[in-house]
Tab-separated table of C-alpha atoms and ligand atoms in Angstrom:
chain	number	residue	atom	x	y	z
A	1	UNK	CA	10.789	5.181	52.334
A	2	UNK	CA	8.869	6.825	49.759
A	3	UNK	CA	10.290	5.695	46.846
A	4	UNK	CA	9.434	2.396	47.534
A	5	UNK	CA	5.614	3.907	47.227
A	6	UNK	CA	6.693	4.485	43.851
A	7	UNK	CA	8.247	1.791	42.764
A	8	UNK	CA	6.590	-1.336	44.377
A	9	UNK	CA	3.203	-1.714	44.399
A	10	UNK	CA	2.599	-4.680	45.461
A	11	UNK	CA	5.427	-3.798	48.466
A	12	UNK	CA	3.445	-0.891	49.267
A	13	UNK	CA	1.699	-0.887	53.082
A	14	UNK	CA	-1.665	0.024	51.313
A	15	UNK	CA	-1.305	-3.275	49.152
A	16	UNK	CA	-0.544	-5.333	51.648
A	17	UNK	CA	-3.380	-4.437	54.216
A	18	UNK	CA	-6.877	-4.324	52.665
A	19	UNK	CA	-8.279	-0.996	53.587
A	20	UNK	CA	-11.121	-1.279	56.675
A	21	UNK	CA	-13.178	1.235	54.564
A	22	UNK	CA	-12.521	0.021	51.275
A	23	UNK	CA	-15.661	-0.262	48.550
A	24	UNK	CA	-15.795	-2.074	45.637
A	25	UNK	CA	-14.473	-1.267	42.367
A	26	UNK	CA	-17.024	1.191	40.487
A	27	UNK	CA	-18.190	0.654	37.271
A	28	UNK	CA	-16.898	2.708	34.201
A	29	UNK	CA	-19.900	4.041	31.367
A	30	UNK	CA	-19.529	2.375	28.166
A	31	UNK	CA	-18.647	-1.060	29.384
A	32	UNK	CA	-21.094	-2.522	27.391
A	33	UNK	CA	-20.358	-0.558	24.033
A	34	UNK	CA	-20.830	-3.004	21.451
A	35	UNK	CA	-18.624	-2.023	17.990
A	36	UNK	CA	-18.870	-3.180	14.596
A	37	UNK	CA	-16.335	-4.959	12.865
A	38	UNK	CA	-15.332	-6.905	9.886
A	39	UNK	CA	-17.918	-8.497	8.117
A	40	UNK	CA	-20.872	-6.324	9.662
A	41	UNK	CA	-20.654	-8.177	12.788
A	42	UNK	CA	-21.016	-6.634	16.403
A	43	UNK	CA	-18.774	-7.237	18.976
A	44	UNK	CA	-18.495	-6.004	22.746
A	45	UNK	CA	-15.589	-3.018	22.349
A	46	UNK	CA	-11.966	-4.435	23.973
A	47	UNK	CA	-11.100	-0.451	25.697
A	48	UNK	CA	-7.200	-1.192	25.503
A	49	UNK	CA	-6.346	2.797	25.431
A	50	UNK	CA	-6.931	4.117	29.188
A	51	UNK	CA	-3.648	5.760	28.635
A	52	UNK	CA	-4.990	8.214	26.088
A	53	UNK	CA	-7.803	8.809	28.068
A	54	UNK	CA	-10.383	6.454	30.597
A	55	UNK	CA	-13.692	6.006	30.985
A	56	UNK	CA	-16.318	7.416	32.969
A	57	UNK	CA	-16.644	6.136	36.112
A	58	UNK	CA	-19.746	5.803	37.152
A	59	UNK	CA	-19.662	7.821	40.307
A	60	UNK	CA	-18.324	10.592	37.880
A	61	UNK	CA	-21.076	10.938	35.860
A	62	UNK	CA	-23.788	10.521	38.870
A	63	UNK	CA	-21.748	13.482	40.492
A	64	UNK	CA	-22.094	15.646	37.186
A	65	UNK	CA	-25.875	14.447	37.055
A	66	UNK	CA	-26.473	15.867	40.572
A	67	UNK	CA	-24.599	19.086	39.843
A	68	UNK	CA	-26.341	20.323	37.017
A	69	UNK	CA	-29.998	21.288	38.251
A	70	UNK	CA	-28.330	24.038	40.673
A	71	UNK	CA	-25.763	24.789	37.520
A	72	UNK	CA	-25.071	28.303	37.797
A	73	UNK	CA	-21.994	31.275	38.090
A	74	UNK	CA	-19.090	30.892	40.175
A	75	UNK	CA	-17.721	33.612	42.337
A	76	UNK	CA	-20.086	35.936	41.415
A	77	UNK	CA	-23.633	35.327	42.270
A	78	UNK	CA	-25.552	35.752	45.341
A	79	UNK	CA	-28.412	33.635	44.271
A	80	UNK	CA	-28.975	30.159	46.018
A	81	UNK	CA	-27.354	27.926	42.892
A	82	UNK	CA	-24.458	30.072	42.678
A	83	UNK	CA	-23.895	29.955	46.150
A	84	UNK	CA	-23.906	26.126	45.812
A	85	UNK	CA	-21.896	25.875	42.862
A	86	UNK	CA	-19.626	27.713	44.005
A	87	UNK	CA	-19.324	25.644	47.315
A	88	UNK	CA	-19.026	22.533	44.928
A	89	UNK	CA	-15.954	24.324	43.120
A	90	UNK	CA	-14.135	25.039	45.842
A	91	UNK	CA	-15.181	21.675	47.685
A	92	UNK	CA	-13.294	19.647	44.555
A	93	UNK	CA	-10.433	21.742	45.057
A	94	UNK	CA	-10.048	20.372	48.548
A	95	UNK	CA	-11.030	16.811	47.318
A	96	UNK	CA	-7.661	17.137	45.261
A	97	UNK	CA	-5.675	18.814	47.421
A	98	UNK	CA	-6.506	15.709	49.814
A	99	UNK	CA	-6.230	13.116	46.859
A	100	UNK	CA	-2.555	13.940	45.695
A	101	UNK	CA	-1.561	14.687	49.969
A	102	UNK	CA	-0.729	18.488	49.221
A	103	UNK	CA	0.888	20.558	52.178
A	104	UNK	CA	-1.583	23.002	53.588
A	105	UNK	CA	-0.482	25.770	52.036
A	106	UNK	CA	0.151	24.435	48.235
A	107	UNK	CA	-2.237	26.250	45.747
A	108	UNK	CA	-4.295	23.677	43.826
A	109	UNK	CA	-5.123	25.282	40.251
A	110	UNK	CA	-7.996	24.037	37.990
A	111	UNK	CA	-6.464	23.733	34.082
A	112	UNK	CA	-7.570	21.795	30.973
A	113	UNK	CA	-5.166	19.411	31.166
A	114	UNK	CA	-1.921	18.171	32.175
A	115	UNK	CA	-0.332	20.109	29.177
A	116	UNK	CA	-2.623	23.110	30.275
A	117	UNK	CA	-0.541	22.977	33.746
A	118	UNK	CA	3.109	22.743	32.588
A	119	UNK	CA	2.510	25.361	30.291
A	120	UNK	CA	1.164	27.350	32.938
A	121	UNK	CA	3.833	26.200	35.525
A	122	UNK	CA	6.429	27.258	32.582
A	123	UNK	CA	4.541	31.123	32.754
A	124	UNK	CA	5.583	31.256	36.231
A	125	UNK	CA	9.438	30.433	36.456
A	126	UNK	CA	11.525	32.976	37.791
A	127	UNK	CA	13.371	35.127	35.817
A	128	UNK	CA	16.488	33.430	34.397
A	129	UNK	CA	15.150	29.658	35.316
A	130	UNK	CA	16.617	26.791	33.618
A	131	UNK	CA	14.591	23.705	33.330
A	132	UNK	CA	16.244	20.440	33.153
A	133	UNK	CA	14.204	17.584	31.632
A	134	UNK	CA	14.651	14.067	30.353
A	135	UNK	CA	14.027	12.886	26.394
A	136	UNK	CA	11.750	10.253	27.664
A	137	UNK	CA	9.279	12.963	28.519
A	138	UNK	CA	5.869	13.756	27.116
A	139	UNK	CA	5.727	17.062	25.020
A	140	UNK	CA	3.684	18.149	27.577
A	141	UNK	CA	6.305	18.044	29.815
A	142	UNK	CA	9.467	18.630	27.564
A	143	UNK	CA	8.282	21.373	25.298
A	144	UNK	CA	7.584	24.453	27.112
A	145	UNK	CA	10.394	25.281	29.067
A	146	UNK	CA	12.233	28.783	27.574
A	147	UNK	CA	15.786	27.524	29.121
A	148	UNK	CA	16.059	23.648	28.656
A	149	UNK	CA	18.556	21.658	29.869
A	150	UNK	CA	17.860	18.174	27.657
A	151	UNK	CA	19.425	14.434	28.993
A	152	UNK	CA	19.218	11.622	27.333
A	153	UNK	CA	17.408	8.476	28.125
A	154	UNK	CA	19.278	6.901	31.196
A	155	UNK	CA	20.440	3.412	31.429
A	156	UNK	CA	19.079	2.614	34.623
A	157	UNK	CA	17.422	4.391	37.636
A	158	UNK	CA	20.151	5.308	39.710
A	159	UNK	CA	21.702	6.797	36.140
A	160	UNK	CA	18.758	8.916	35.656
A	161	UNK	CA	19.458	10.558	39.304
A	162	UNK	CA	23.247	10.987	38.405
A	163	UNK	CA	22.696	12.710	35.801
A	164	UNK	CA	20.282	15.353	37.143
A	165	UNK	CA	22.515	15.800	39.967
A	166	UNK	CA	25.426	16.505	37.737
A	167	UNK	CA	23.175	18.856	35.492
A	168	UNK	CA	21.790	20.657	38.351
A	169	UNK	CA	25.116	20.993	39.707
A	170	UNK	CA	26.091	23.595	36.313
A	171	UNK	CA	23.220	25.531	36.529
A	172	UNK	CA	23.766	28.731	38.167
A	173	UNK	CA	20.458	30.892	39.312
A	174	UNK	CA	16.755	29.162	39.455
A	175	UNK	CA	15.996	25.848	38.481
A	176	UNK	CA	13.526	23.086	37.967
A	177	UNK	CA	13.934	19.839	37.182
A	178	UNK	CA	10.707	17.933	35.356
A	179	UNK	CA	10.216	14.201	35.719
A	180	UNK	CA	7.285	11.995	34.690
A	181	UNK	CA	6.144	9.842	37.642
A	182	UNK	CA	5.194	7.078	34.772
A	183	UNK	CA	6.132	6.924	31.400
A	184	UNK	CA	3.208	7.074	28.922
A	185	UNK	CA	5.171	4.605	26.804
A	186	UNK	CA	6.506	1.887	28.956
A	187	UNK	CA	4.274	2.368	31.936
A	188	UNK	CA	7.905	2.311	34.242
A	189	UNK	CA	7.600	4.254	37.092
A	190	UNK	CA	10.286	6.496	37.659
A	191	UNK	CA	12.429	7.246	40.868
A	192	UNK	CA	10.403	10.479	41.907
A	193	UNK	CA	11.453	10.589	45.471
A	194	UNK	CA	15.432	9.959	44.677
A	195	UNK	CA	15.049	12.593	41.969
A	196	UNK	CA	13.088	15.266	44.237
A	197	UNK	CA	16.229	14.931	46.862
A	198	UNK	CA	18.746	15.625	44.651
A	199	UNK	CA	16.953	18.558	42.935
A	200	UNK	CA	16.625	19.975	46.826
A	201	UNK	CA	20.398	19.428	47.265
A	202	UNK	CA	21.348	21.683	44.853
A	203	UNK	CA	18.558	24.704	45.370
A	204	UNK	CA	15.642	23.541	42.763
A	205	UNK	CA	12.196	22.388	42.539
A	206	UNK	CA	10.648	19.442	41.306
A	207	UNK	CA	7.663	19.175	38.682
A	208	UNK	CA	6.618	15.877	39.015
A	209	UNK	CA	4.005	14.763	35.553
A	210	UNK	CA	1.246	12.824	37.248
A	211	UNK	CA	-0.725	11.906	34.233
A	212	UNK	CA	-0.435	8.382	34.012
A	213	UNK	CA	0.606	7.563	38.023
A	214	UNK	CA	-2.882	9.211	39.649
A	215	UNK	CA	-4.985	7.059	37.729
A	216	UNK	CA	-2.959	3.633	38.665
A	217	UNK	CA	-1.433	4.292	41.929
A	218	UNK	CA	-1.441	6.323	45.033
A	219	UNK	CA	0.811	10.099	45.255
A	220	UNK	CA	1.545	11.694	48.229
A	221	UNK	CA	3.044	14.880	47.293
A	222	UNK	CA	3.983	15.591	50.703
A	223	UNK	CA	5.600	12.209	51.575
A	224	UNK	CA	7.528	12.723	48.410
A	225	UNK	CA	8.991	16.099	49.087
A	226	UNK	CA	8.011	17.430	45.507
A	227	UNK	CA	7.282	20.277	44.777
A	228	UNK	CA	4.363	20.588	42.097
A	229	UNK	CA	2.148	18.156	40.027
A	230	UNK	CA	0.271	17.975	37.028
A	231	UNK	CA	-2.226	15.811	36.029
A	232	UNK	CA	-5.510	15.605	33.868
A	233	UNK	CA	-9.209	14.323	34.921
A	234	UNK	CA	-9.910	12.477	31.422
A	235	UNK	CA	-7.115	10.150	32.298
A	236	UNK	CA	-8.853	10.024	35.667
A	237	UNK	CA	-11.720	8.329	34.470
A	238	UNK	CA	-13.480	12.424	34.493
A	239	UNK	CA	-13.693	13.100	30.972
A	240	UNK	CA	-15.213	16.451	31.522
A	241	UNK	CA	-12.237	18.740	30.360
A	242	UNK	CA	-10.206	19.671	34.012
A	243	UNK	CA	-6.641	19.196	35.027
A	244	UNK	CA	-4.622	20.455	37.745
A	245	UNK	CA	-1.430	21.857	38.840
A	246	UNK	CA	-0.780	21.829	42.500
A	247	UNK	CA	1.903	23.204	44.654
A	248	UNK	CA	3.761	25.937	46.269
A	249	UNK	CA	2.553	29.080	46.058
A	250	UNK	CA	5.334	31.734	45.530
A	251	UNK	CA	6.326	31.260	41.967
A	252	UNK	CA	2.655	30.696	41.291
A	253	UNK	CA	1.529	34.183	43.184
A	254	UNK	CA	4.359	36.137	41.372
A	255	UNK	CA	4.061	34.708	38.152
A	256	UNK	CA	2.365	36.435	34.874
A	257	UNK	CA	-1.407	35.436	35.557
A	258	UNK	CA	-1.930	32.842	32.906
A	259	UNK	CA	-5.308	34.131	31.533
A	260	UNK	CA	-5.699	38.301	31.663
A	261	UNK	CA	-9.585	39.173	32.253
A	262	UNK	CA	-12.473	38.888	35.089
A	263	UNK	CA	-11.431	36.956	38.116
A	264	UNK	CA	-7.843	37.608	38.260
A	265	UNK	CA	-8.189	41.177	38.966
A	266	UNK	CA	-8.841	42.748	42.339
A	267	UNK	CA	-9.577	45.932	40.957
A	268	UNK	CA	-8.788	47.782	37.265
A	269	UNK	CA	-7.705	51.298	36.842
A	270	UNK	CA	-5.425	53.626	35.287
A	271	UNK	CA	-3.529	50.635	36.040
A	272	UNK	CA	-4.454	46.542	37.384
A	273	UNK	CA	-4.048	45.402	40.465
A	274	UNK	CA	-4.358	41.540	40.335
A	275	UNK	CA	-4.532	39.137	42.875
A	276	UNK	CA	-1.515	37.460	44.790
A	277	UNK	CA	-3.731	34.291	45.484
A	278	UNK	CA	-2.186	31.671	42.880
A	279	UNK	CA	-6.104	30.057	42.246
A	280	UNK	CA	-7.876	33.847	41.019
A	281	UNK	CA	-4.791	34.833	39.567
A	282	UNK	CA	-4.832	32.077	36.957
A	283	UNK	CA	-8.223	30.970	36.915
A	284	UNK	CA	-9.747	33.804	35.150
A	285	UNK	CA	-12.936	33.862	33.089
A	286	UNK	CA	-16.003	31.562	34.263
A	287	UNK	CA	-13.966	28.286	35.372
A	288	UNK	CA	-15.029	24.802	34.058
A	289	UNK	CA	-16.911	23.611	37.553
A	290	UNK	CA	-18.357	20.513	36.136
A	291	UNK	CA	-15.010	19.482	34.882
A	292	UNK	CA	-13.580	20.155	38.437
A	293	UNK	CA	-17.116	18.768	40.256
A	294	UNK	CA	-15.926	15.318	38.249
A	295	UNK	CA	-12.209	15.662	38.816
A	296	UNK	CA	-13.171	15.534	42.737
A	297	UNK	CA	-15.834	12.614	42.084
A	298	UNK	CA	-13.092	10.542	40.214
A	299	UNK	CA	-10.996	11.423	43.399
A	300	UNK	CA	-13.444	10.491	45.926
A	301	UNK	CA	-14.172	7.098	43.806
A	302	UNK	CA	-10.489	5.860	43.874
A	303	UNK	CA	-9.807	6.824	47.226
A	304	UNK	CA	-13.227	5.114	48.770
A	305	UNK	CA	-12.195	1.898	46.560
A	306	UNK	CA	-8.713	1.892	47.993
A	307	UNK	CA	-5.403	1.136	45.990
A	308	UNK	CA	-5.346	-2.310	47.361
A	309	UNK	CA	-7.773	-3.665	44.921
A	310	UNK	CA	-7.027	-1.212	41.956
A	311	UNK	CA	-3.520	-1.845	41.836
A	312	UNK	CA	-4.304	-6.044	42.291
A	313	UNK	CA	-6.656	-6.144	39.733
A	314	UNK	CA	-4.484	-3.865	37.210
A	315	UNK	CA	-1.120	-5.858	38.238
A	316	UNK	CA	-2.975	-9.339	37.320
A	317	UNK	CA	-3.996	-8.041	33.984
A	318	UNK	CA	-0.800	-6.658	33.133
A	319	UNK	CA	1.266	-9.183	33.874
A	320	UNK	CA	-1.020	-11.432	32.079
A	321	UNK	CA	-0.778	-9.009	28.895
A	322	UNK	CA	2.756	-8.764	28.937
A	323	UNK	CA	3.647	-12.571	29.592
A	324	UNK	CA	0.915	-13.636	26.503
A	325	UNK	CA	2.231	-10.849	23.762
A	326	UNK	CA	6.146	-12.068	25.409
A	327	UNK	CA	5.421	-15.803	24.144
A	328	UNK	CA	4.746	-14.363	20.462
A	329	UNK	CA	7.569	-14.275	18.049
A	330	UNK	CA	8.289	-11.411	16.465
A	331	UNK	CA	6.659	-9.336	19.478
A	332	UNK	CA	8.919	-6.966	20.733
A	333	UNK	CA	7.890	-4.611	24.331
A	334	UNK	CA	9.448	-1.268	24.688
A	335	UNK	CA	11.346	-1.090	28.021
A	336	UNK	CA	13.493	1.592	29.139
A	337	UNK	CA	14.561	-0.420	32.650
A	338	UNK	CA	13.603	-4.006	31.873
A	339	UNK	CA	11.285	-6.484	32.623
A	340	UNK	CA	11.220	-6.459	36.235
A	341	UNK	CA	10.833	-2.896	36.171
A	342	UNK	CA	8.084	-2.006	38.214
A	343	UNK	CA	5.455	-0.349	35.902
A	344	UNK	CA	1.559	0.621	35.640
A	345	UNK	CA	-0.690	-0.713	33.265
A	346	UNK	CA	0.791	0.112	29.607
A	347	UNK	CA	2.755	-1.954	27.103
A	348	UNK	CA	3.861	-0.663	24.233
A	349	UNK	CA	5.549	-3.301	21.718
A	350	UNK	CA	5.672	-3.436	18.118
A	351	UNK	CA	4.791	-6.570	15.821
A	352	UNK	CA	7.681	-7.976	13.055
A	353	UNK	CA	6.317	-7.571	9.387
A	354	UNK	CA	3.525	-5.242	10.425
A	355	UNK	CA	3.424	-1.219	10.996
A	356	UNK	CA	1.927	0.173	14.186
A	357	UNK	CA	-0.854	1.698	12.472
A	358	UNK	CA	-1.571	-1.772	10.105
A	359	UNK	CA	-1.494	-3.720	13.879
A	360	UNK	CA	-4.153	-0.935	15.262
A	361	UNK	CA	-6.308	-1.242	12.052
A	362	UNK	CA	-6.104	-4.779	12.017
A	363	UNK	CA	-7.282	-5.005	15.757
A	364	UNK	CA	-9.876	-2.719	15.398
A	365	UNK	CA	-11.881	-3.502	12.670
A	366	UNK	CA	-11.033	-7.389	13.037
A	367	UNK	CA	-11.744	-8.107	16.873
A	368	UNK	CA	-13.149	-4.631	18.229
A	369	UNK	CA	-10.069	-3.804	20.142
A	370	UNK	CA	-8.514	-0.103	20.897
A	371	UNK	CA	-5.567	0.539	21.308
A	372	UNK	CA	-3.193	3.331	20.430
A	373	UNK	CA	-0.316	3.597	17.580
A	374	UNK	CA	1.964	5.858	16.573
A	375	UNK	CA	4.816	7.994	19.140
A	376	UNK	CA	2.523	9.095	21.483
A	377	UNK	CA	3.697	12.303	21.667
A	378	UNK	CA	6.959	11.253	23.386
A	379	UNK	CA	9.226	11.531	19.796
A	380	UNK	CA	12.753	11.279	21.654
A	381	UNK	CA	12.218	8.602	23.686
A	382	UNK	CA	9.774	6.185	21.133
A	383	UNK	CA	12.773	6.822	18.571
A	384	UNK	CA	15.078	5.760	21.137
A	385	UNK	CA	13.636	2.911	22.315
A	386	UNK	CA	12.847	1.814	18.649
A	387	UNK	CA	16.667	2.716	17.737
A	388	UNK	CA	15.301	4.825	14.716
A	389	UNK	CA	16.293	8.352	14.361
A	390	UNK	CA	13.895	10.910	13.534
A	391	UNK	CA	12.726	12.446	9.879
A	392	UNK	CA	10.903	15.313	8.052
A	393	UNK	CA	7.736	13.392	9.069
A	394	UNK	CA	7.643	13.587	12.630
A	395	UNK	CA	6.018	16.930	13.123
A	396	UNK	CA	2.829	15.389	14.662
A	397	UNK	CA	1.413	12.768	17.348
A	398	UNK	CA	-0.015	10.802	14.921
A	399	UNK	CA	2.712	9.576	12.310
A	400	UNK	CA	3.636	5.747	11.722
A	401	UNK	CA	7.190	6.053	10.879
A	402	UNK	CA	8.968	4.116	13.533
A	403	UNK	CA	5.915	3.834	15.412
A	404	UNK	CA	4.644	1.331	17.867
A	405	UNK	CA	1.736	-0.187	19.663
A	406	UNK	CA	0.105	0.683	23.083
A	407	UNK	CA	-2.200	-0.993	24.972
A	408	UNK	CA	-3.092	0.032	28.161
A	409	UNK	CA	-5.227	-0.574	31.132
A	410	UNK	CA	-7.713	0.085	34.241
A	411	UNK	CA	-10.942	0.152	36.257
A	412	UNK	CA	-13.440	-1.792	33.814
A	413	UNK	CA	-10.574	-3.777	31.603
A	414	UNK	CA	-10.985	-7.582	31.726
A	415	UNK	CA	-9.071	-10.641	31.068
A	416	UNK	CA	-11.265	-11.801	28.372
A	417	UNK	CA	-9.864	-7.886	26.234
A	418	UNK	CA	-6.321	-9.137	27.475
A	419	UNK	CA	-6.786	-12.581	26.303
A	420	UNK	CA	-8.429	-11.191	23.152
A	421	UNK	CA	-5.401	-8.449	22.278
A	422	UNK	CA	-2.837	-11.679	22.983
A	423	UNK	CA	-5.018	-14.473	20.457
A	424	UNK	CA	-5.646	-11.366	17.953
A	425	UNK	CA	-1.763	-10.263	17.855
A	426	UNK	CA	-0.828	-14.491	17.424
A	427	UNK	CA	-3.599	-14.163	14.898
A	428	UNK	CA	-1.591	-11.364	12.863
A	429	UNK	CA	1.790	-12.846	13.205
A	430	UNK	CA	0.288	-16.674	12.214
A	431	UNK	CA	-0.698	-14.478	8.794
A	432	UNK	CA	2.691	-13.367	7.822
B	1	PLP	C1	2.808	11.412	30.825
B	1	PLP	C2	1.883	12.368	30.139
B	1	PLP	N1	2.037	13.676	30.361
B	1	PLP	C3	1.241	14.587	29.789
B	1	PLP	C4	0.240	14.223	28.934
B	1	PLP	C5	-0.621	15.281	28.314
B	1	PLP	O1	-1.905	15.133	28.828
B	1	PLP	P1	-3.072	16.051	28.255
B	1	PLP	O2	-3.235	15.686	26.817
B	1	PLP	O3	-4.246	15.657	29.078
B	1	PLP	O4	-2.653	17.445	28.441
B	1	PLP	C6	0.040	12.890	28.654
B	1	PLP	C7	-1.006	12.460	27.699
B	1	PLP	O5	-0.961	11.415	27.110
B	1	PLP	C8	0.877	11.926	29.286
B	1	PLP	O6	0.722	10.625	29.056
């Protein structure tokens, strides 16, 4: 069943058989960045913040390397290199279509970002749509919906489910419902599959927010029955500045073209006539190929390593993470679900007699580590799980009021950064 895809790695048929064509993990750039800290020392840099955005793979930045000598135009050229790049463009818009198990016919649109696609999903609703969405969600995901429906932060899984069937039930007319397939905060995987069912029983569609599942676990968009995701290449390990939304067509080829100019327009008038195909339609101006060239490479790269070792390696270290900051007093994870929630590689937790941002400080310029502090641009559900409520203050990503750590994981993190984030933390506490 697919939600068990979701939910249990380790239970998954791809963990339990090694794949026959399976490579070994690639290498990320920067994984011998050496950082100074204090006292003027240097000291290799402990990466704890894949969640904000990963490394380069290698592979990534080869396939940039090669792309640039035949740079040139896209969709407009007849010369040799913009034949090519062109080819290449289109050719990574397969490679994702492939790498999140799109149906056929589901448009796959190049954005900025993961925010650049909701917002451009959101353009696109029907007439009258309302949008249901959790307070655990990323502003990406909560905040540009024109009719909201807002629920709170469920109990448990199978609450979460109830209570978008009973909200979808009320709404009359088009709907969507919007789900993160992993929270950016607790790492817990959410129950996608359940979620997309109910939304089909009562007439709506399913935005699923991929941007922290695709880098840590398989998505089969297909399997799942869902209906559109978003996700962003620089948390893909393909920090070149592409996203993508991917999914059915309709609302996409009806929908106000997200960006009016060259491109989008089959001809121009008296009047416009612009084109029905989803990709043209909202791709318009000279699109960012090398972002999407590296978006497909990052693809390619996970896919040719297979899940089997990513997720191993990345369930090893965070269990290992989780158990060391667990035996510290005073340490305190943020868990919607629990413990034995299954989750991908991010812990957020805060640290008694500290502040988030003291704890980052104190990490980084004390024992080279990065991680994250702050909300994380999740405000609801941080103040939830905190218990705080929210003030004058919290206009921004970045403020420490009520605040907490995040550390997070992935291809290139070892056990001697988790073993280092676990002594430095017992280090801070020791001090108090
Ligand atoms: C779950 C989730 N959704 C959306 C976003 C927004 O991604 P981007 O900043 O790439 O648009 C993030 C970024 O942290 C995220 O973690």
């Amino acid at each position: 069943m697919s939600t068990l895809t979701i939910f249990s790695s380790t239970r998954t048929p791809e963990a339990a058989a090694p794949s026959a064509t399976s490579r070994p993990i690639p290498a990320v750039l920067g994984a011998d960045l050496e950082v100074p800290v204090k006292g003027g020392r240097l000291v290799g840099y402990a990466n704890l913040d894949y969640a904000a955005s990963a490394p380069c793979l290698e592979p990534v930045s080869a396939a940039v390397t090669a792309a640039l000598p035949a740079y040139s135009s896209v969709h407009r050229g007849a010369g040799y290199a913009s034949q090519l790049t062109t080819a290449r463009y289109e050719q990574a818009r397969h490679t994702v279509r492939a790498f999140v198990g799109a149906r056929p016919d589901d448009s796959v649109i190049f954005t900025r970002n993961t925010t650049d696609a909701t917002n451009l999903l959101a353009g696109c609703l029907p007439e009258g749509t309302t949008t249901v969405v959790f307070d655990t969600e990323h502003h990406a995901s909560l905040l540009p919906w024109r009719h909201a429906v807002r629920l709170a932060p469920p109990a448990f899984p199978g609450e979460a489910v109830r209570a978008a069937d009973e909200a979808l039930a009320a709404i009359e007319g088009p709907k969507l419902l919007v789900v993160t397939a992993a929270s950016n905060v607790t790492g817990e995987l959410w129950p996608i599959a359940a979620l997309a069912h109910i939304a089909h029983r009562h007439g709506a569609r399913i935005l699923v927010d991929a941007a922290q599942l695709v880098p840590h676990r398989r998505l089969n968009l297909t399997a799942l029955d869902l209906d559109y995701v978003a996700f962003s290449g620089h948390k893909l390990y393909a920090p070149f500045g592409a996203g993508a939304l991917v999914g059915r067509r309709d609302w996409l080829a009806e929908g106000e073209p997200y960006l009016k100019g060259g491109g989008a327009v089959r001809s121009v008038g008296e009047s416009v006539e612009w084109h029905d195909d989803p990709e043209p339609r909202h791709e318009a101006g000279t699109p960012n190929v090398l972002g999407a060239i590296a978006l497909a490479a990052a693809c390619d790269a996970l896919t040719a390593t297979g899940w089997t070792a990513l997720v191993r390696e990345e369930e090893r270290l965070i269990a290992r993470l989780r158990s060391g900051l667990a035996s510290i007093d005073g340490v305190r994870e943020l868990s919607l679900w629990g413990d034995d929630h299954p989750r991908v590689g991010i812990v957020s937790f805060t640290v008694a007699g500290y502040s988030a941002r003291e704890v980052a400080e104190a990490l980084s310029g004390e024992y080279g580590i990065g991680v994250r502090d702050g909300k994380f641009c999740a405000h609801p559900f941080v103040r939830h799980l905190l218990g705080t409520s929210g003030g004058a203050s919290d206009g921004d990503c970045a403020d420490d009021t009520g605040s907490a750590v995040r550390a997070s994981i992935g291809i290139g993190s070892t056990q001697e950064h988790v073993d280092r984030l676990i002594e430095a933390v017992r280090d801070l506490v020791s001090r108090c």
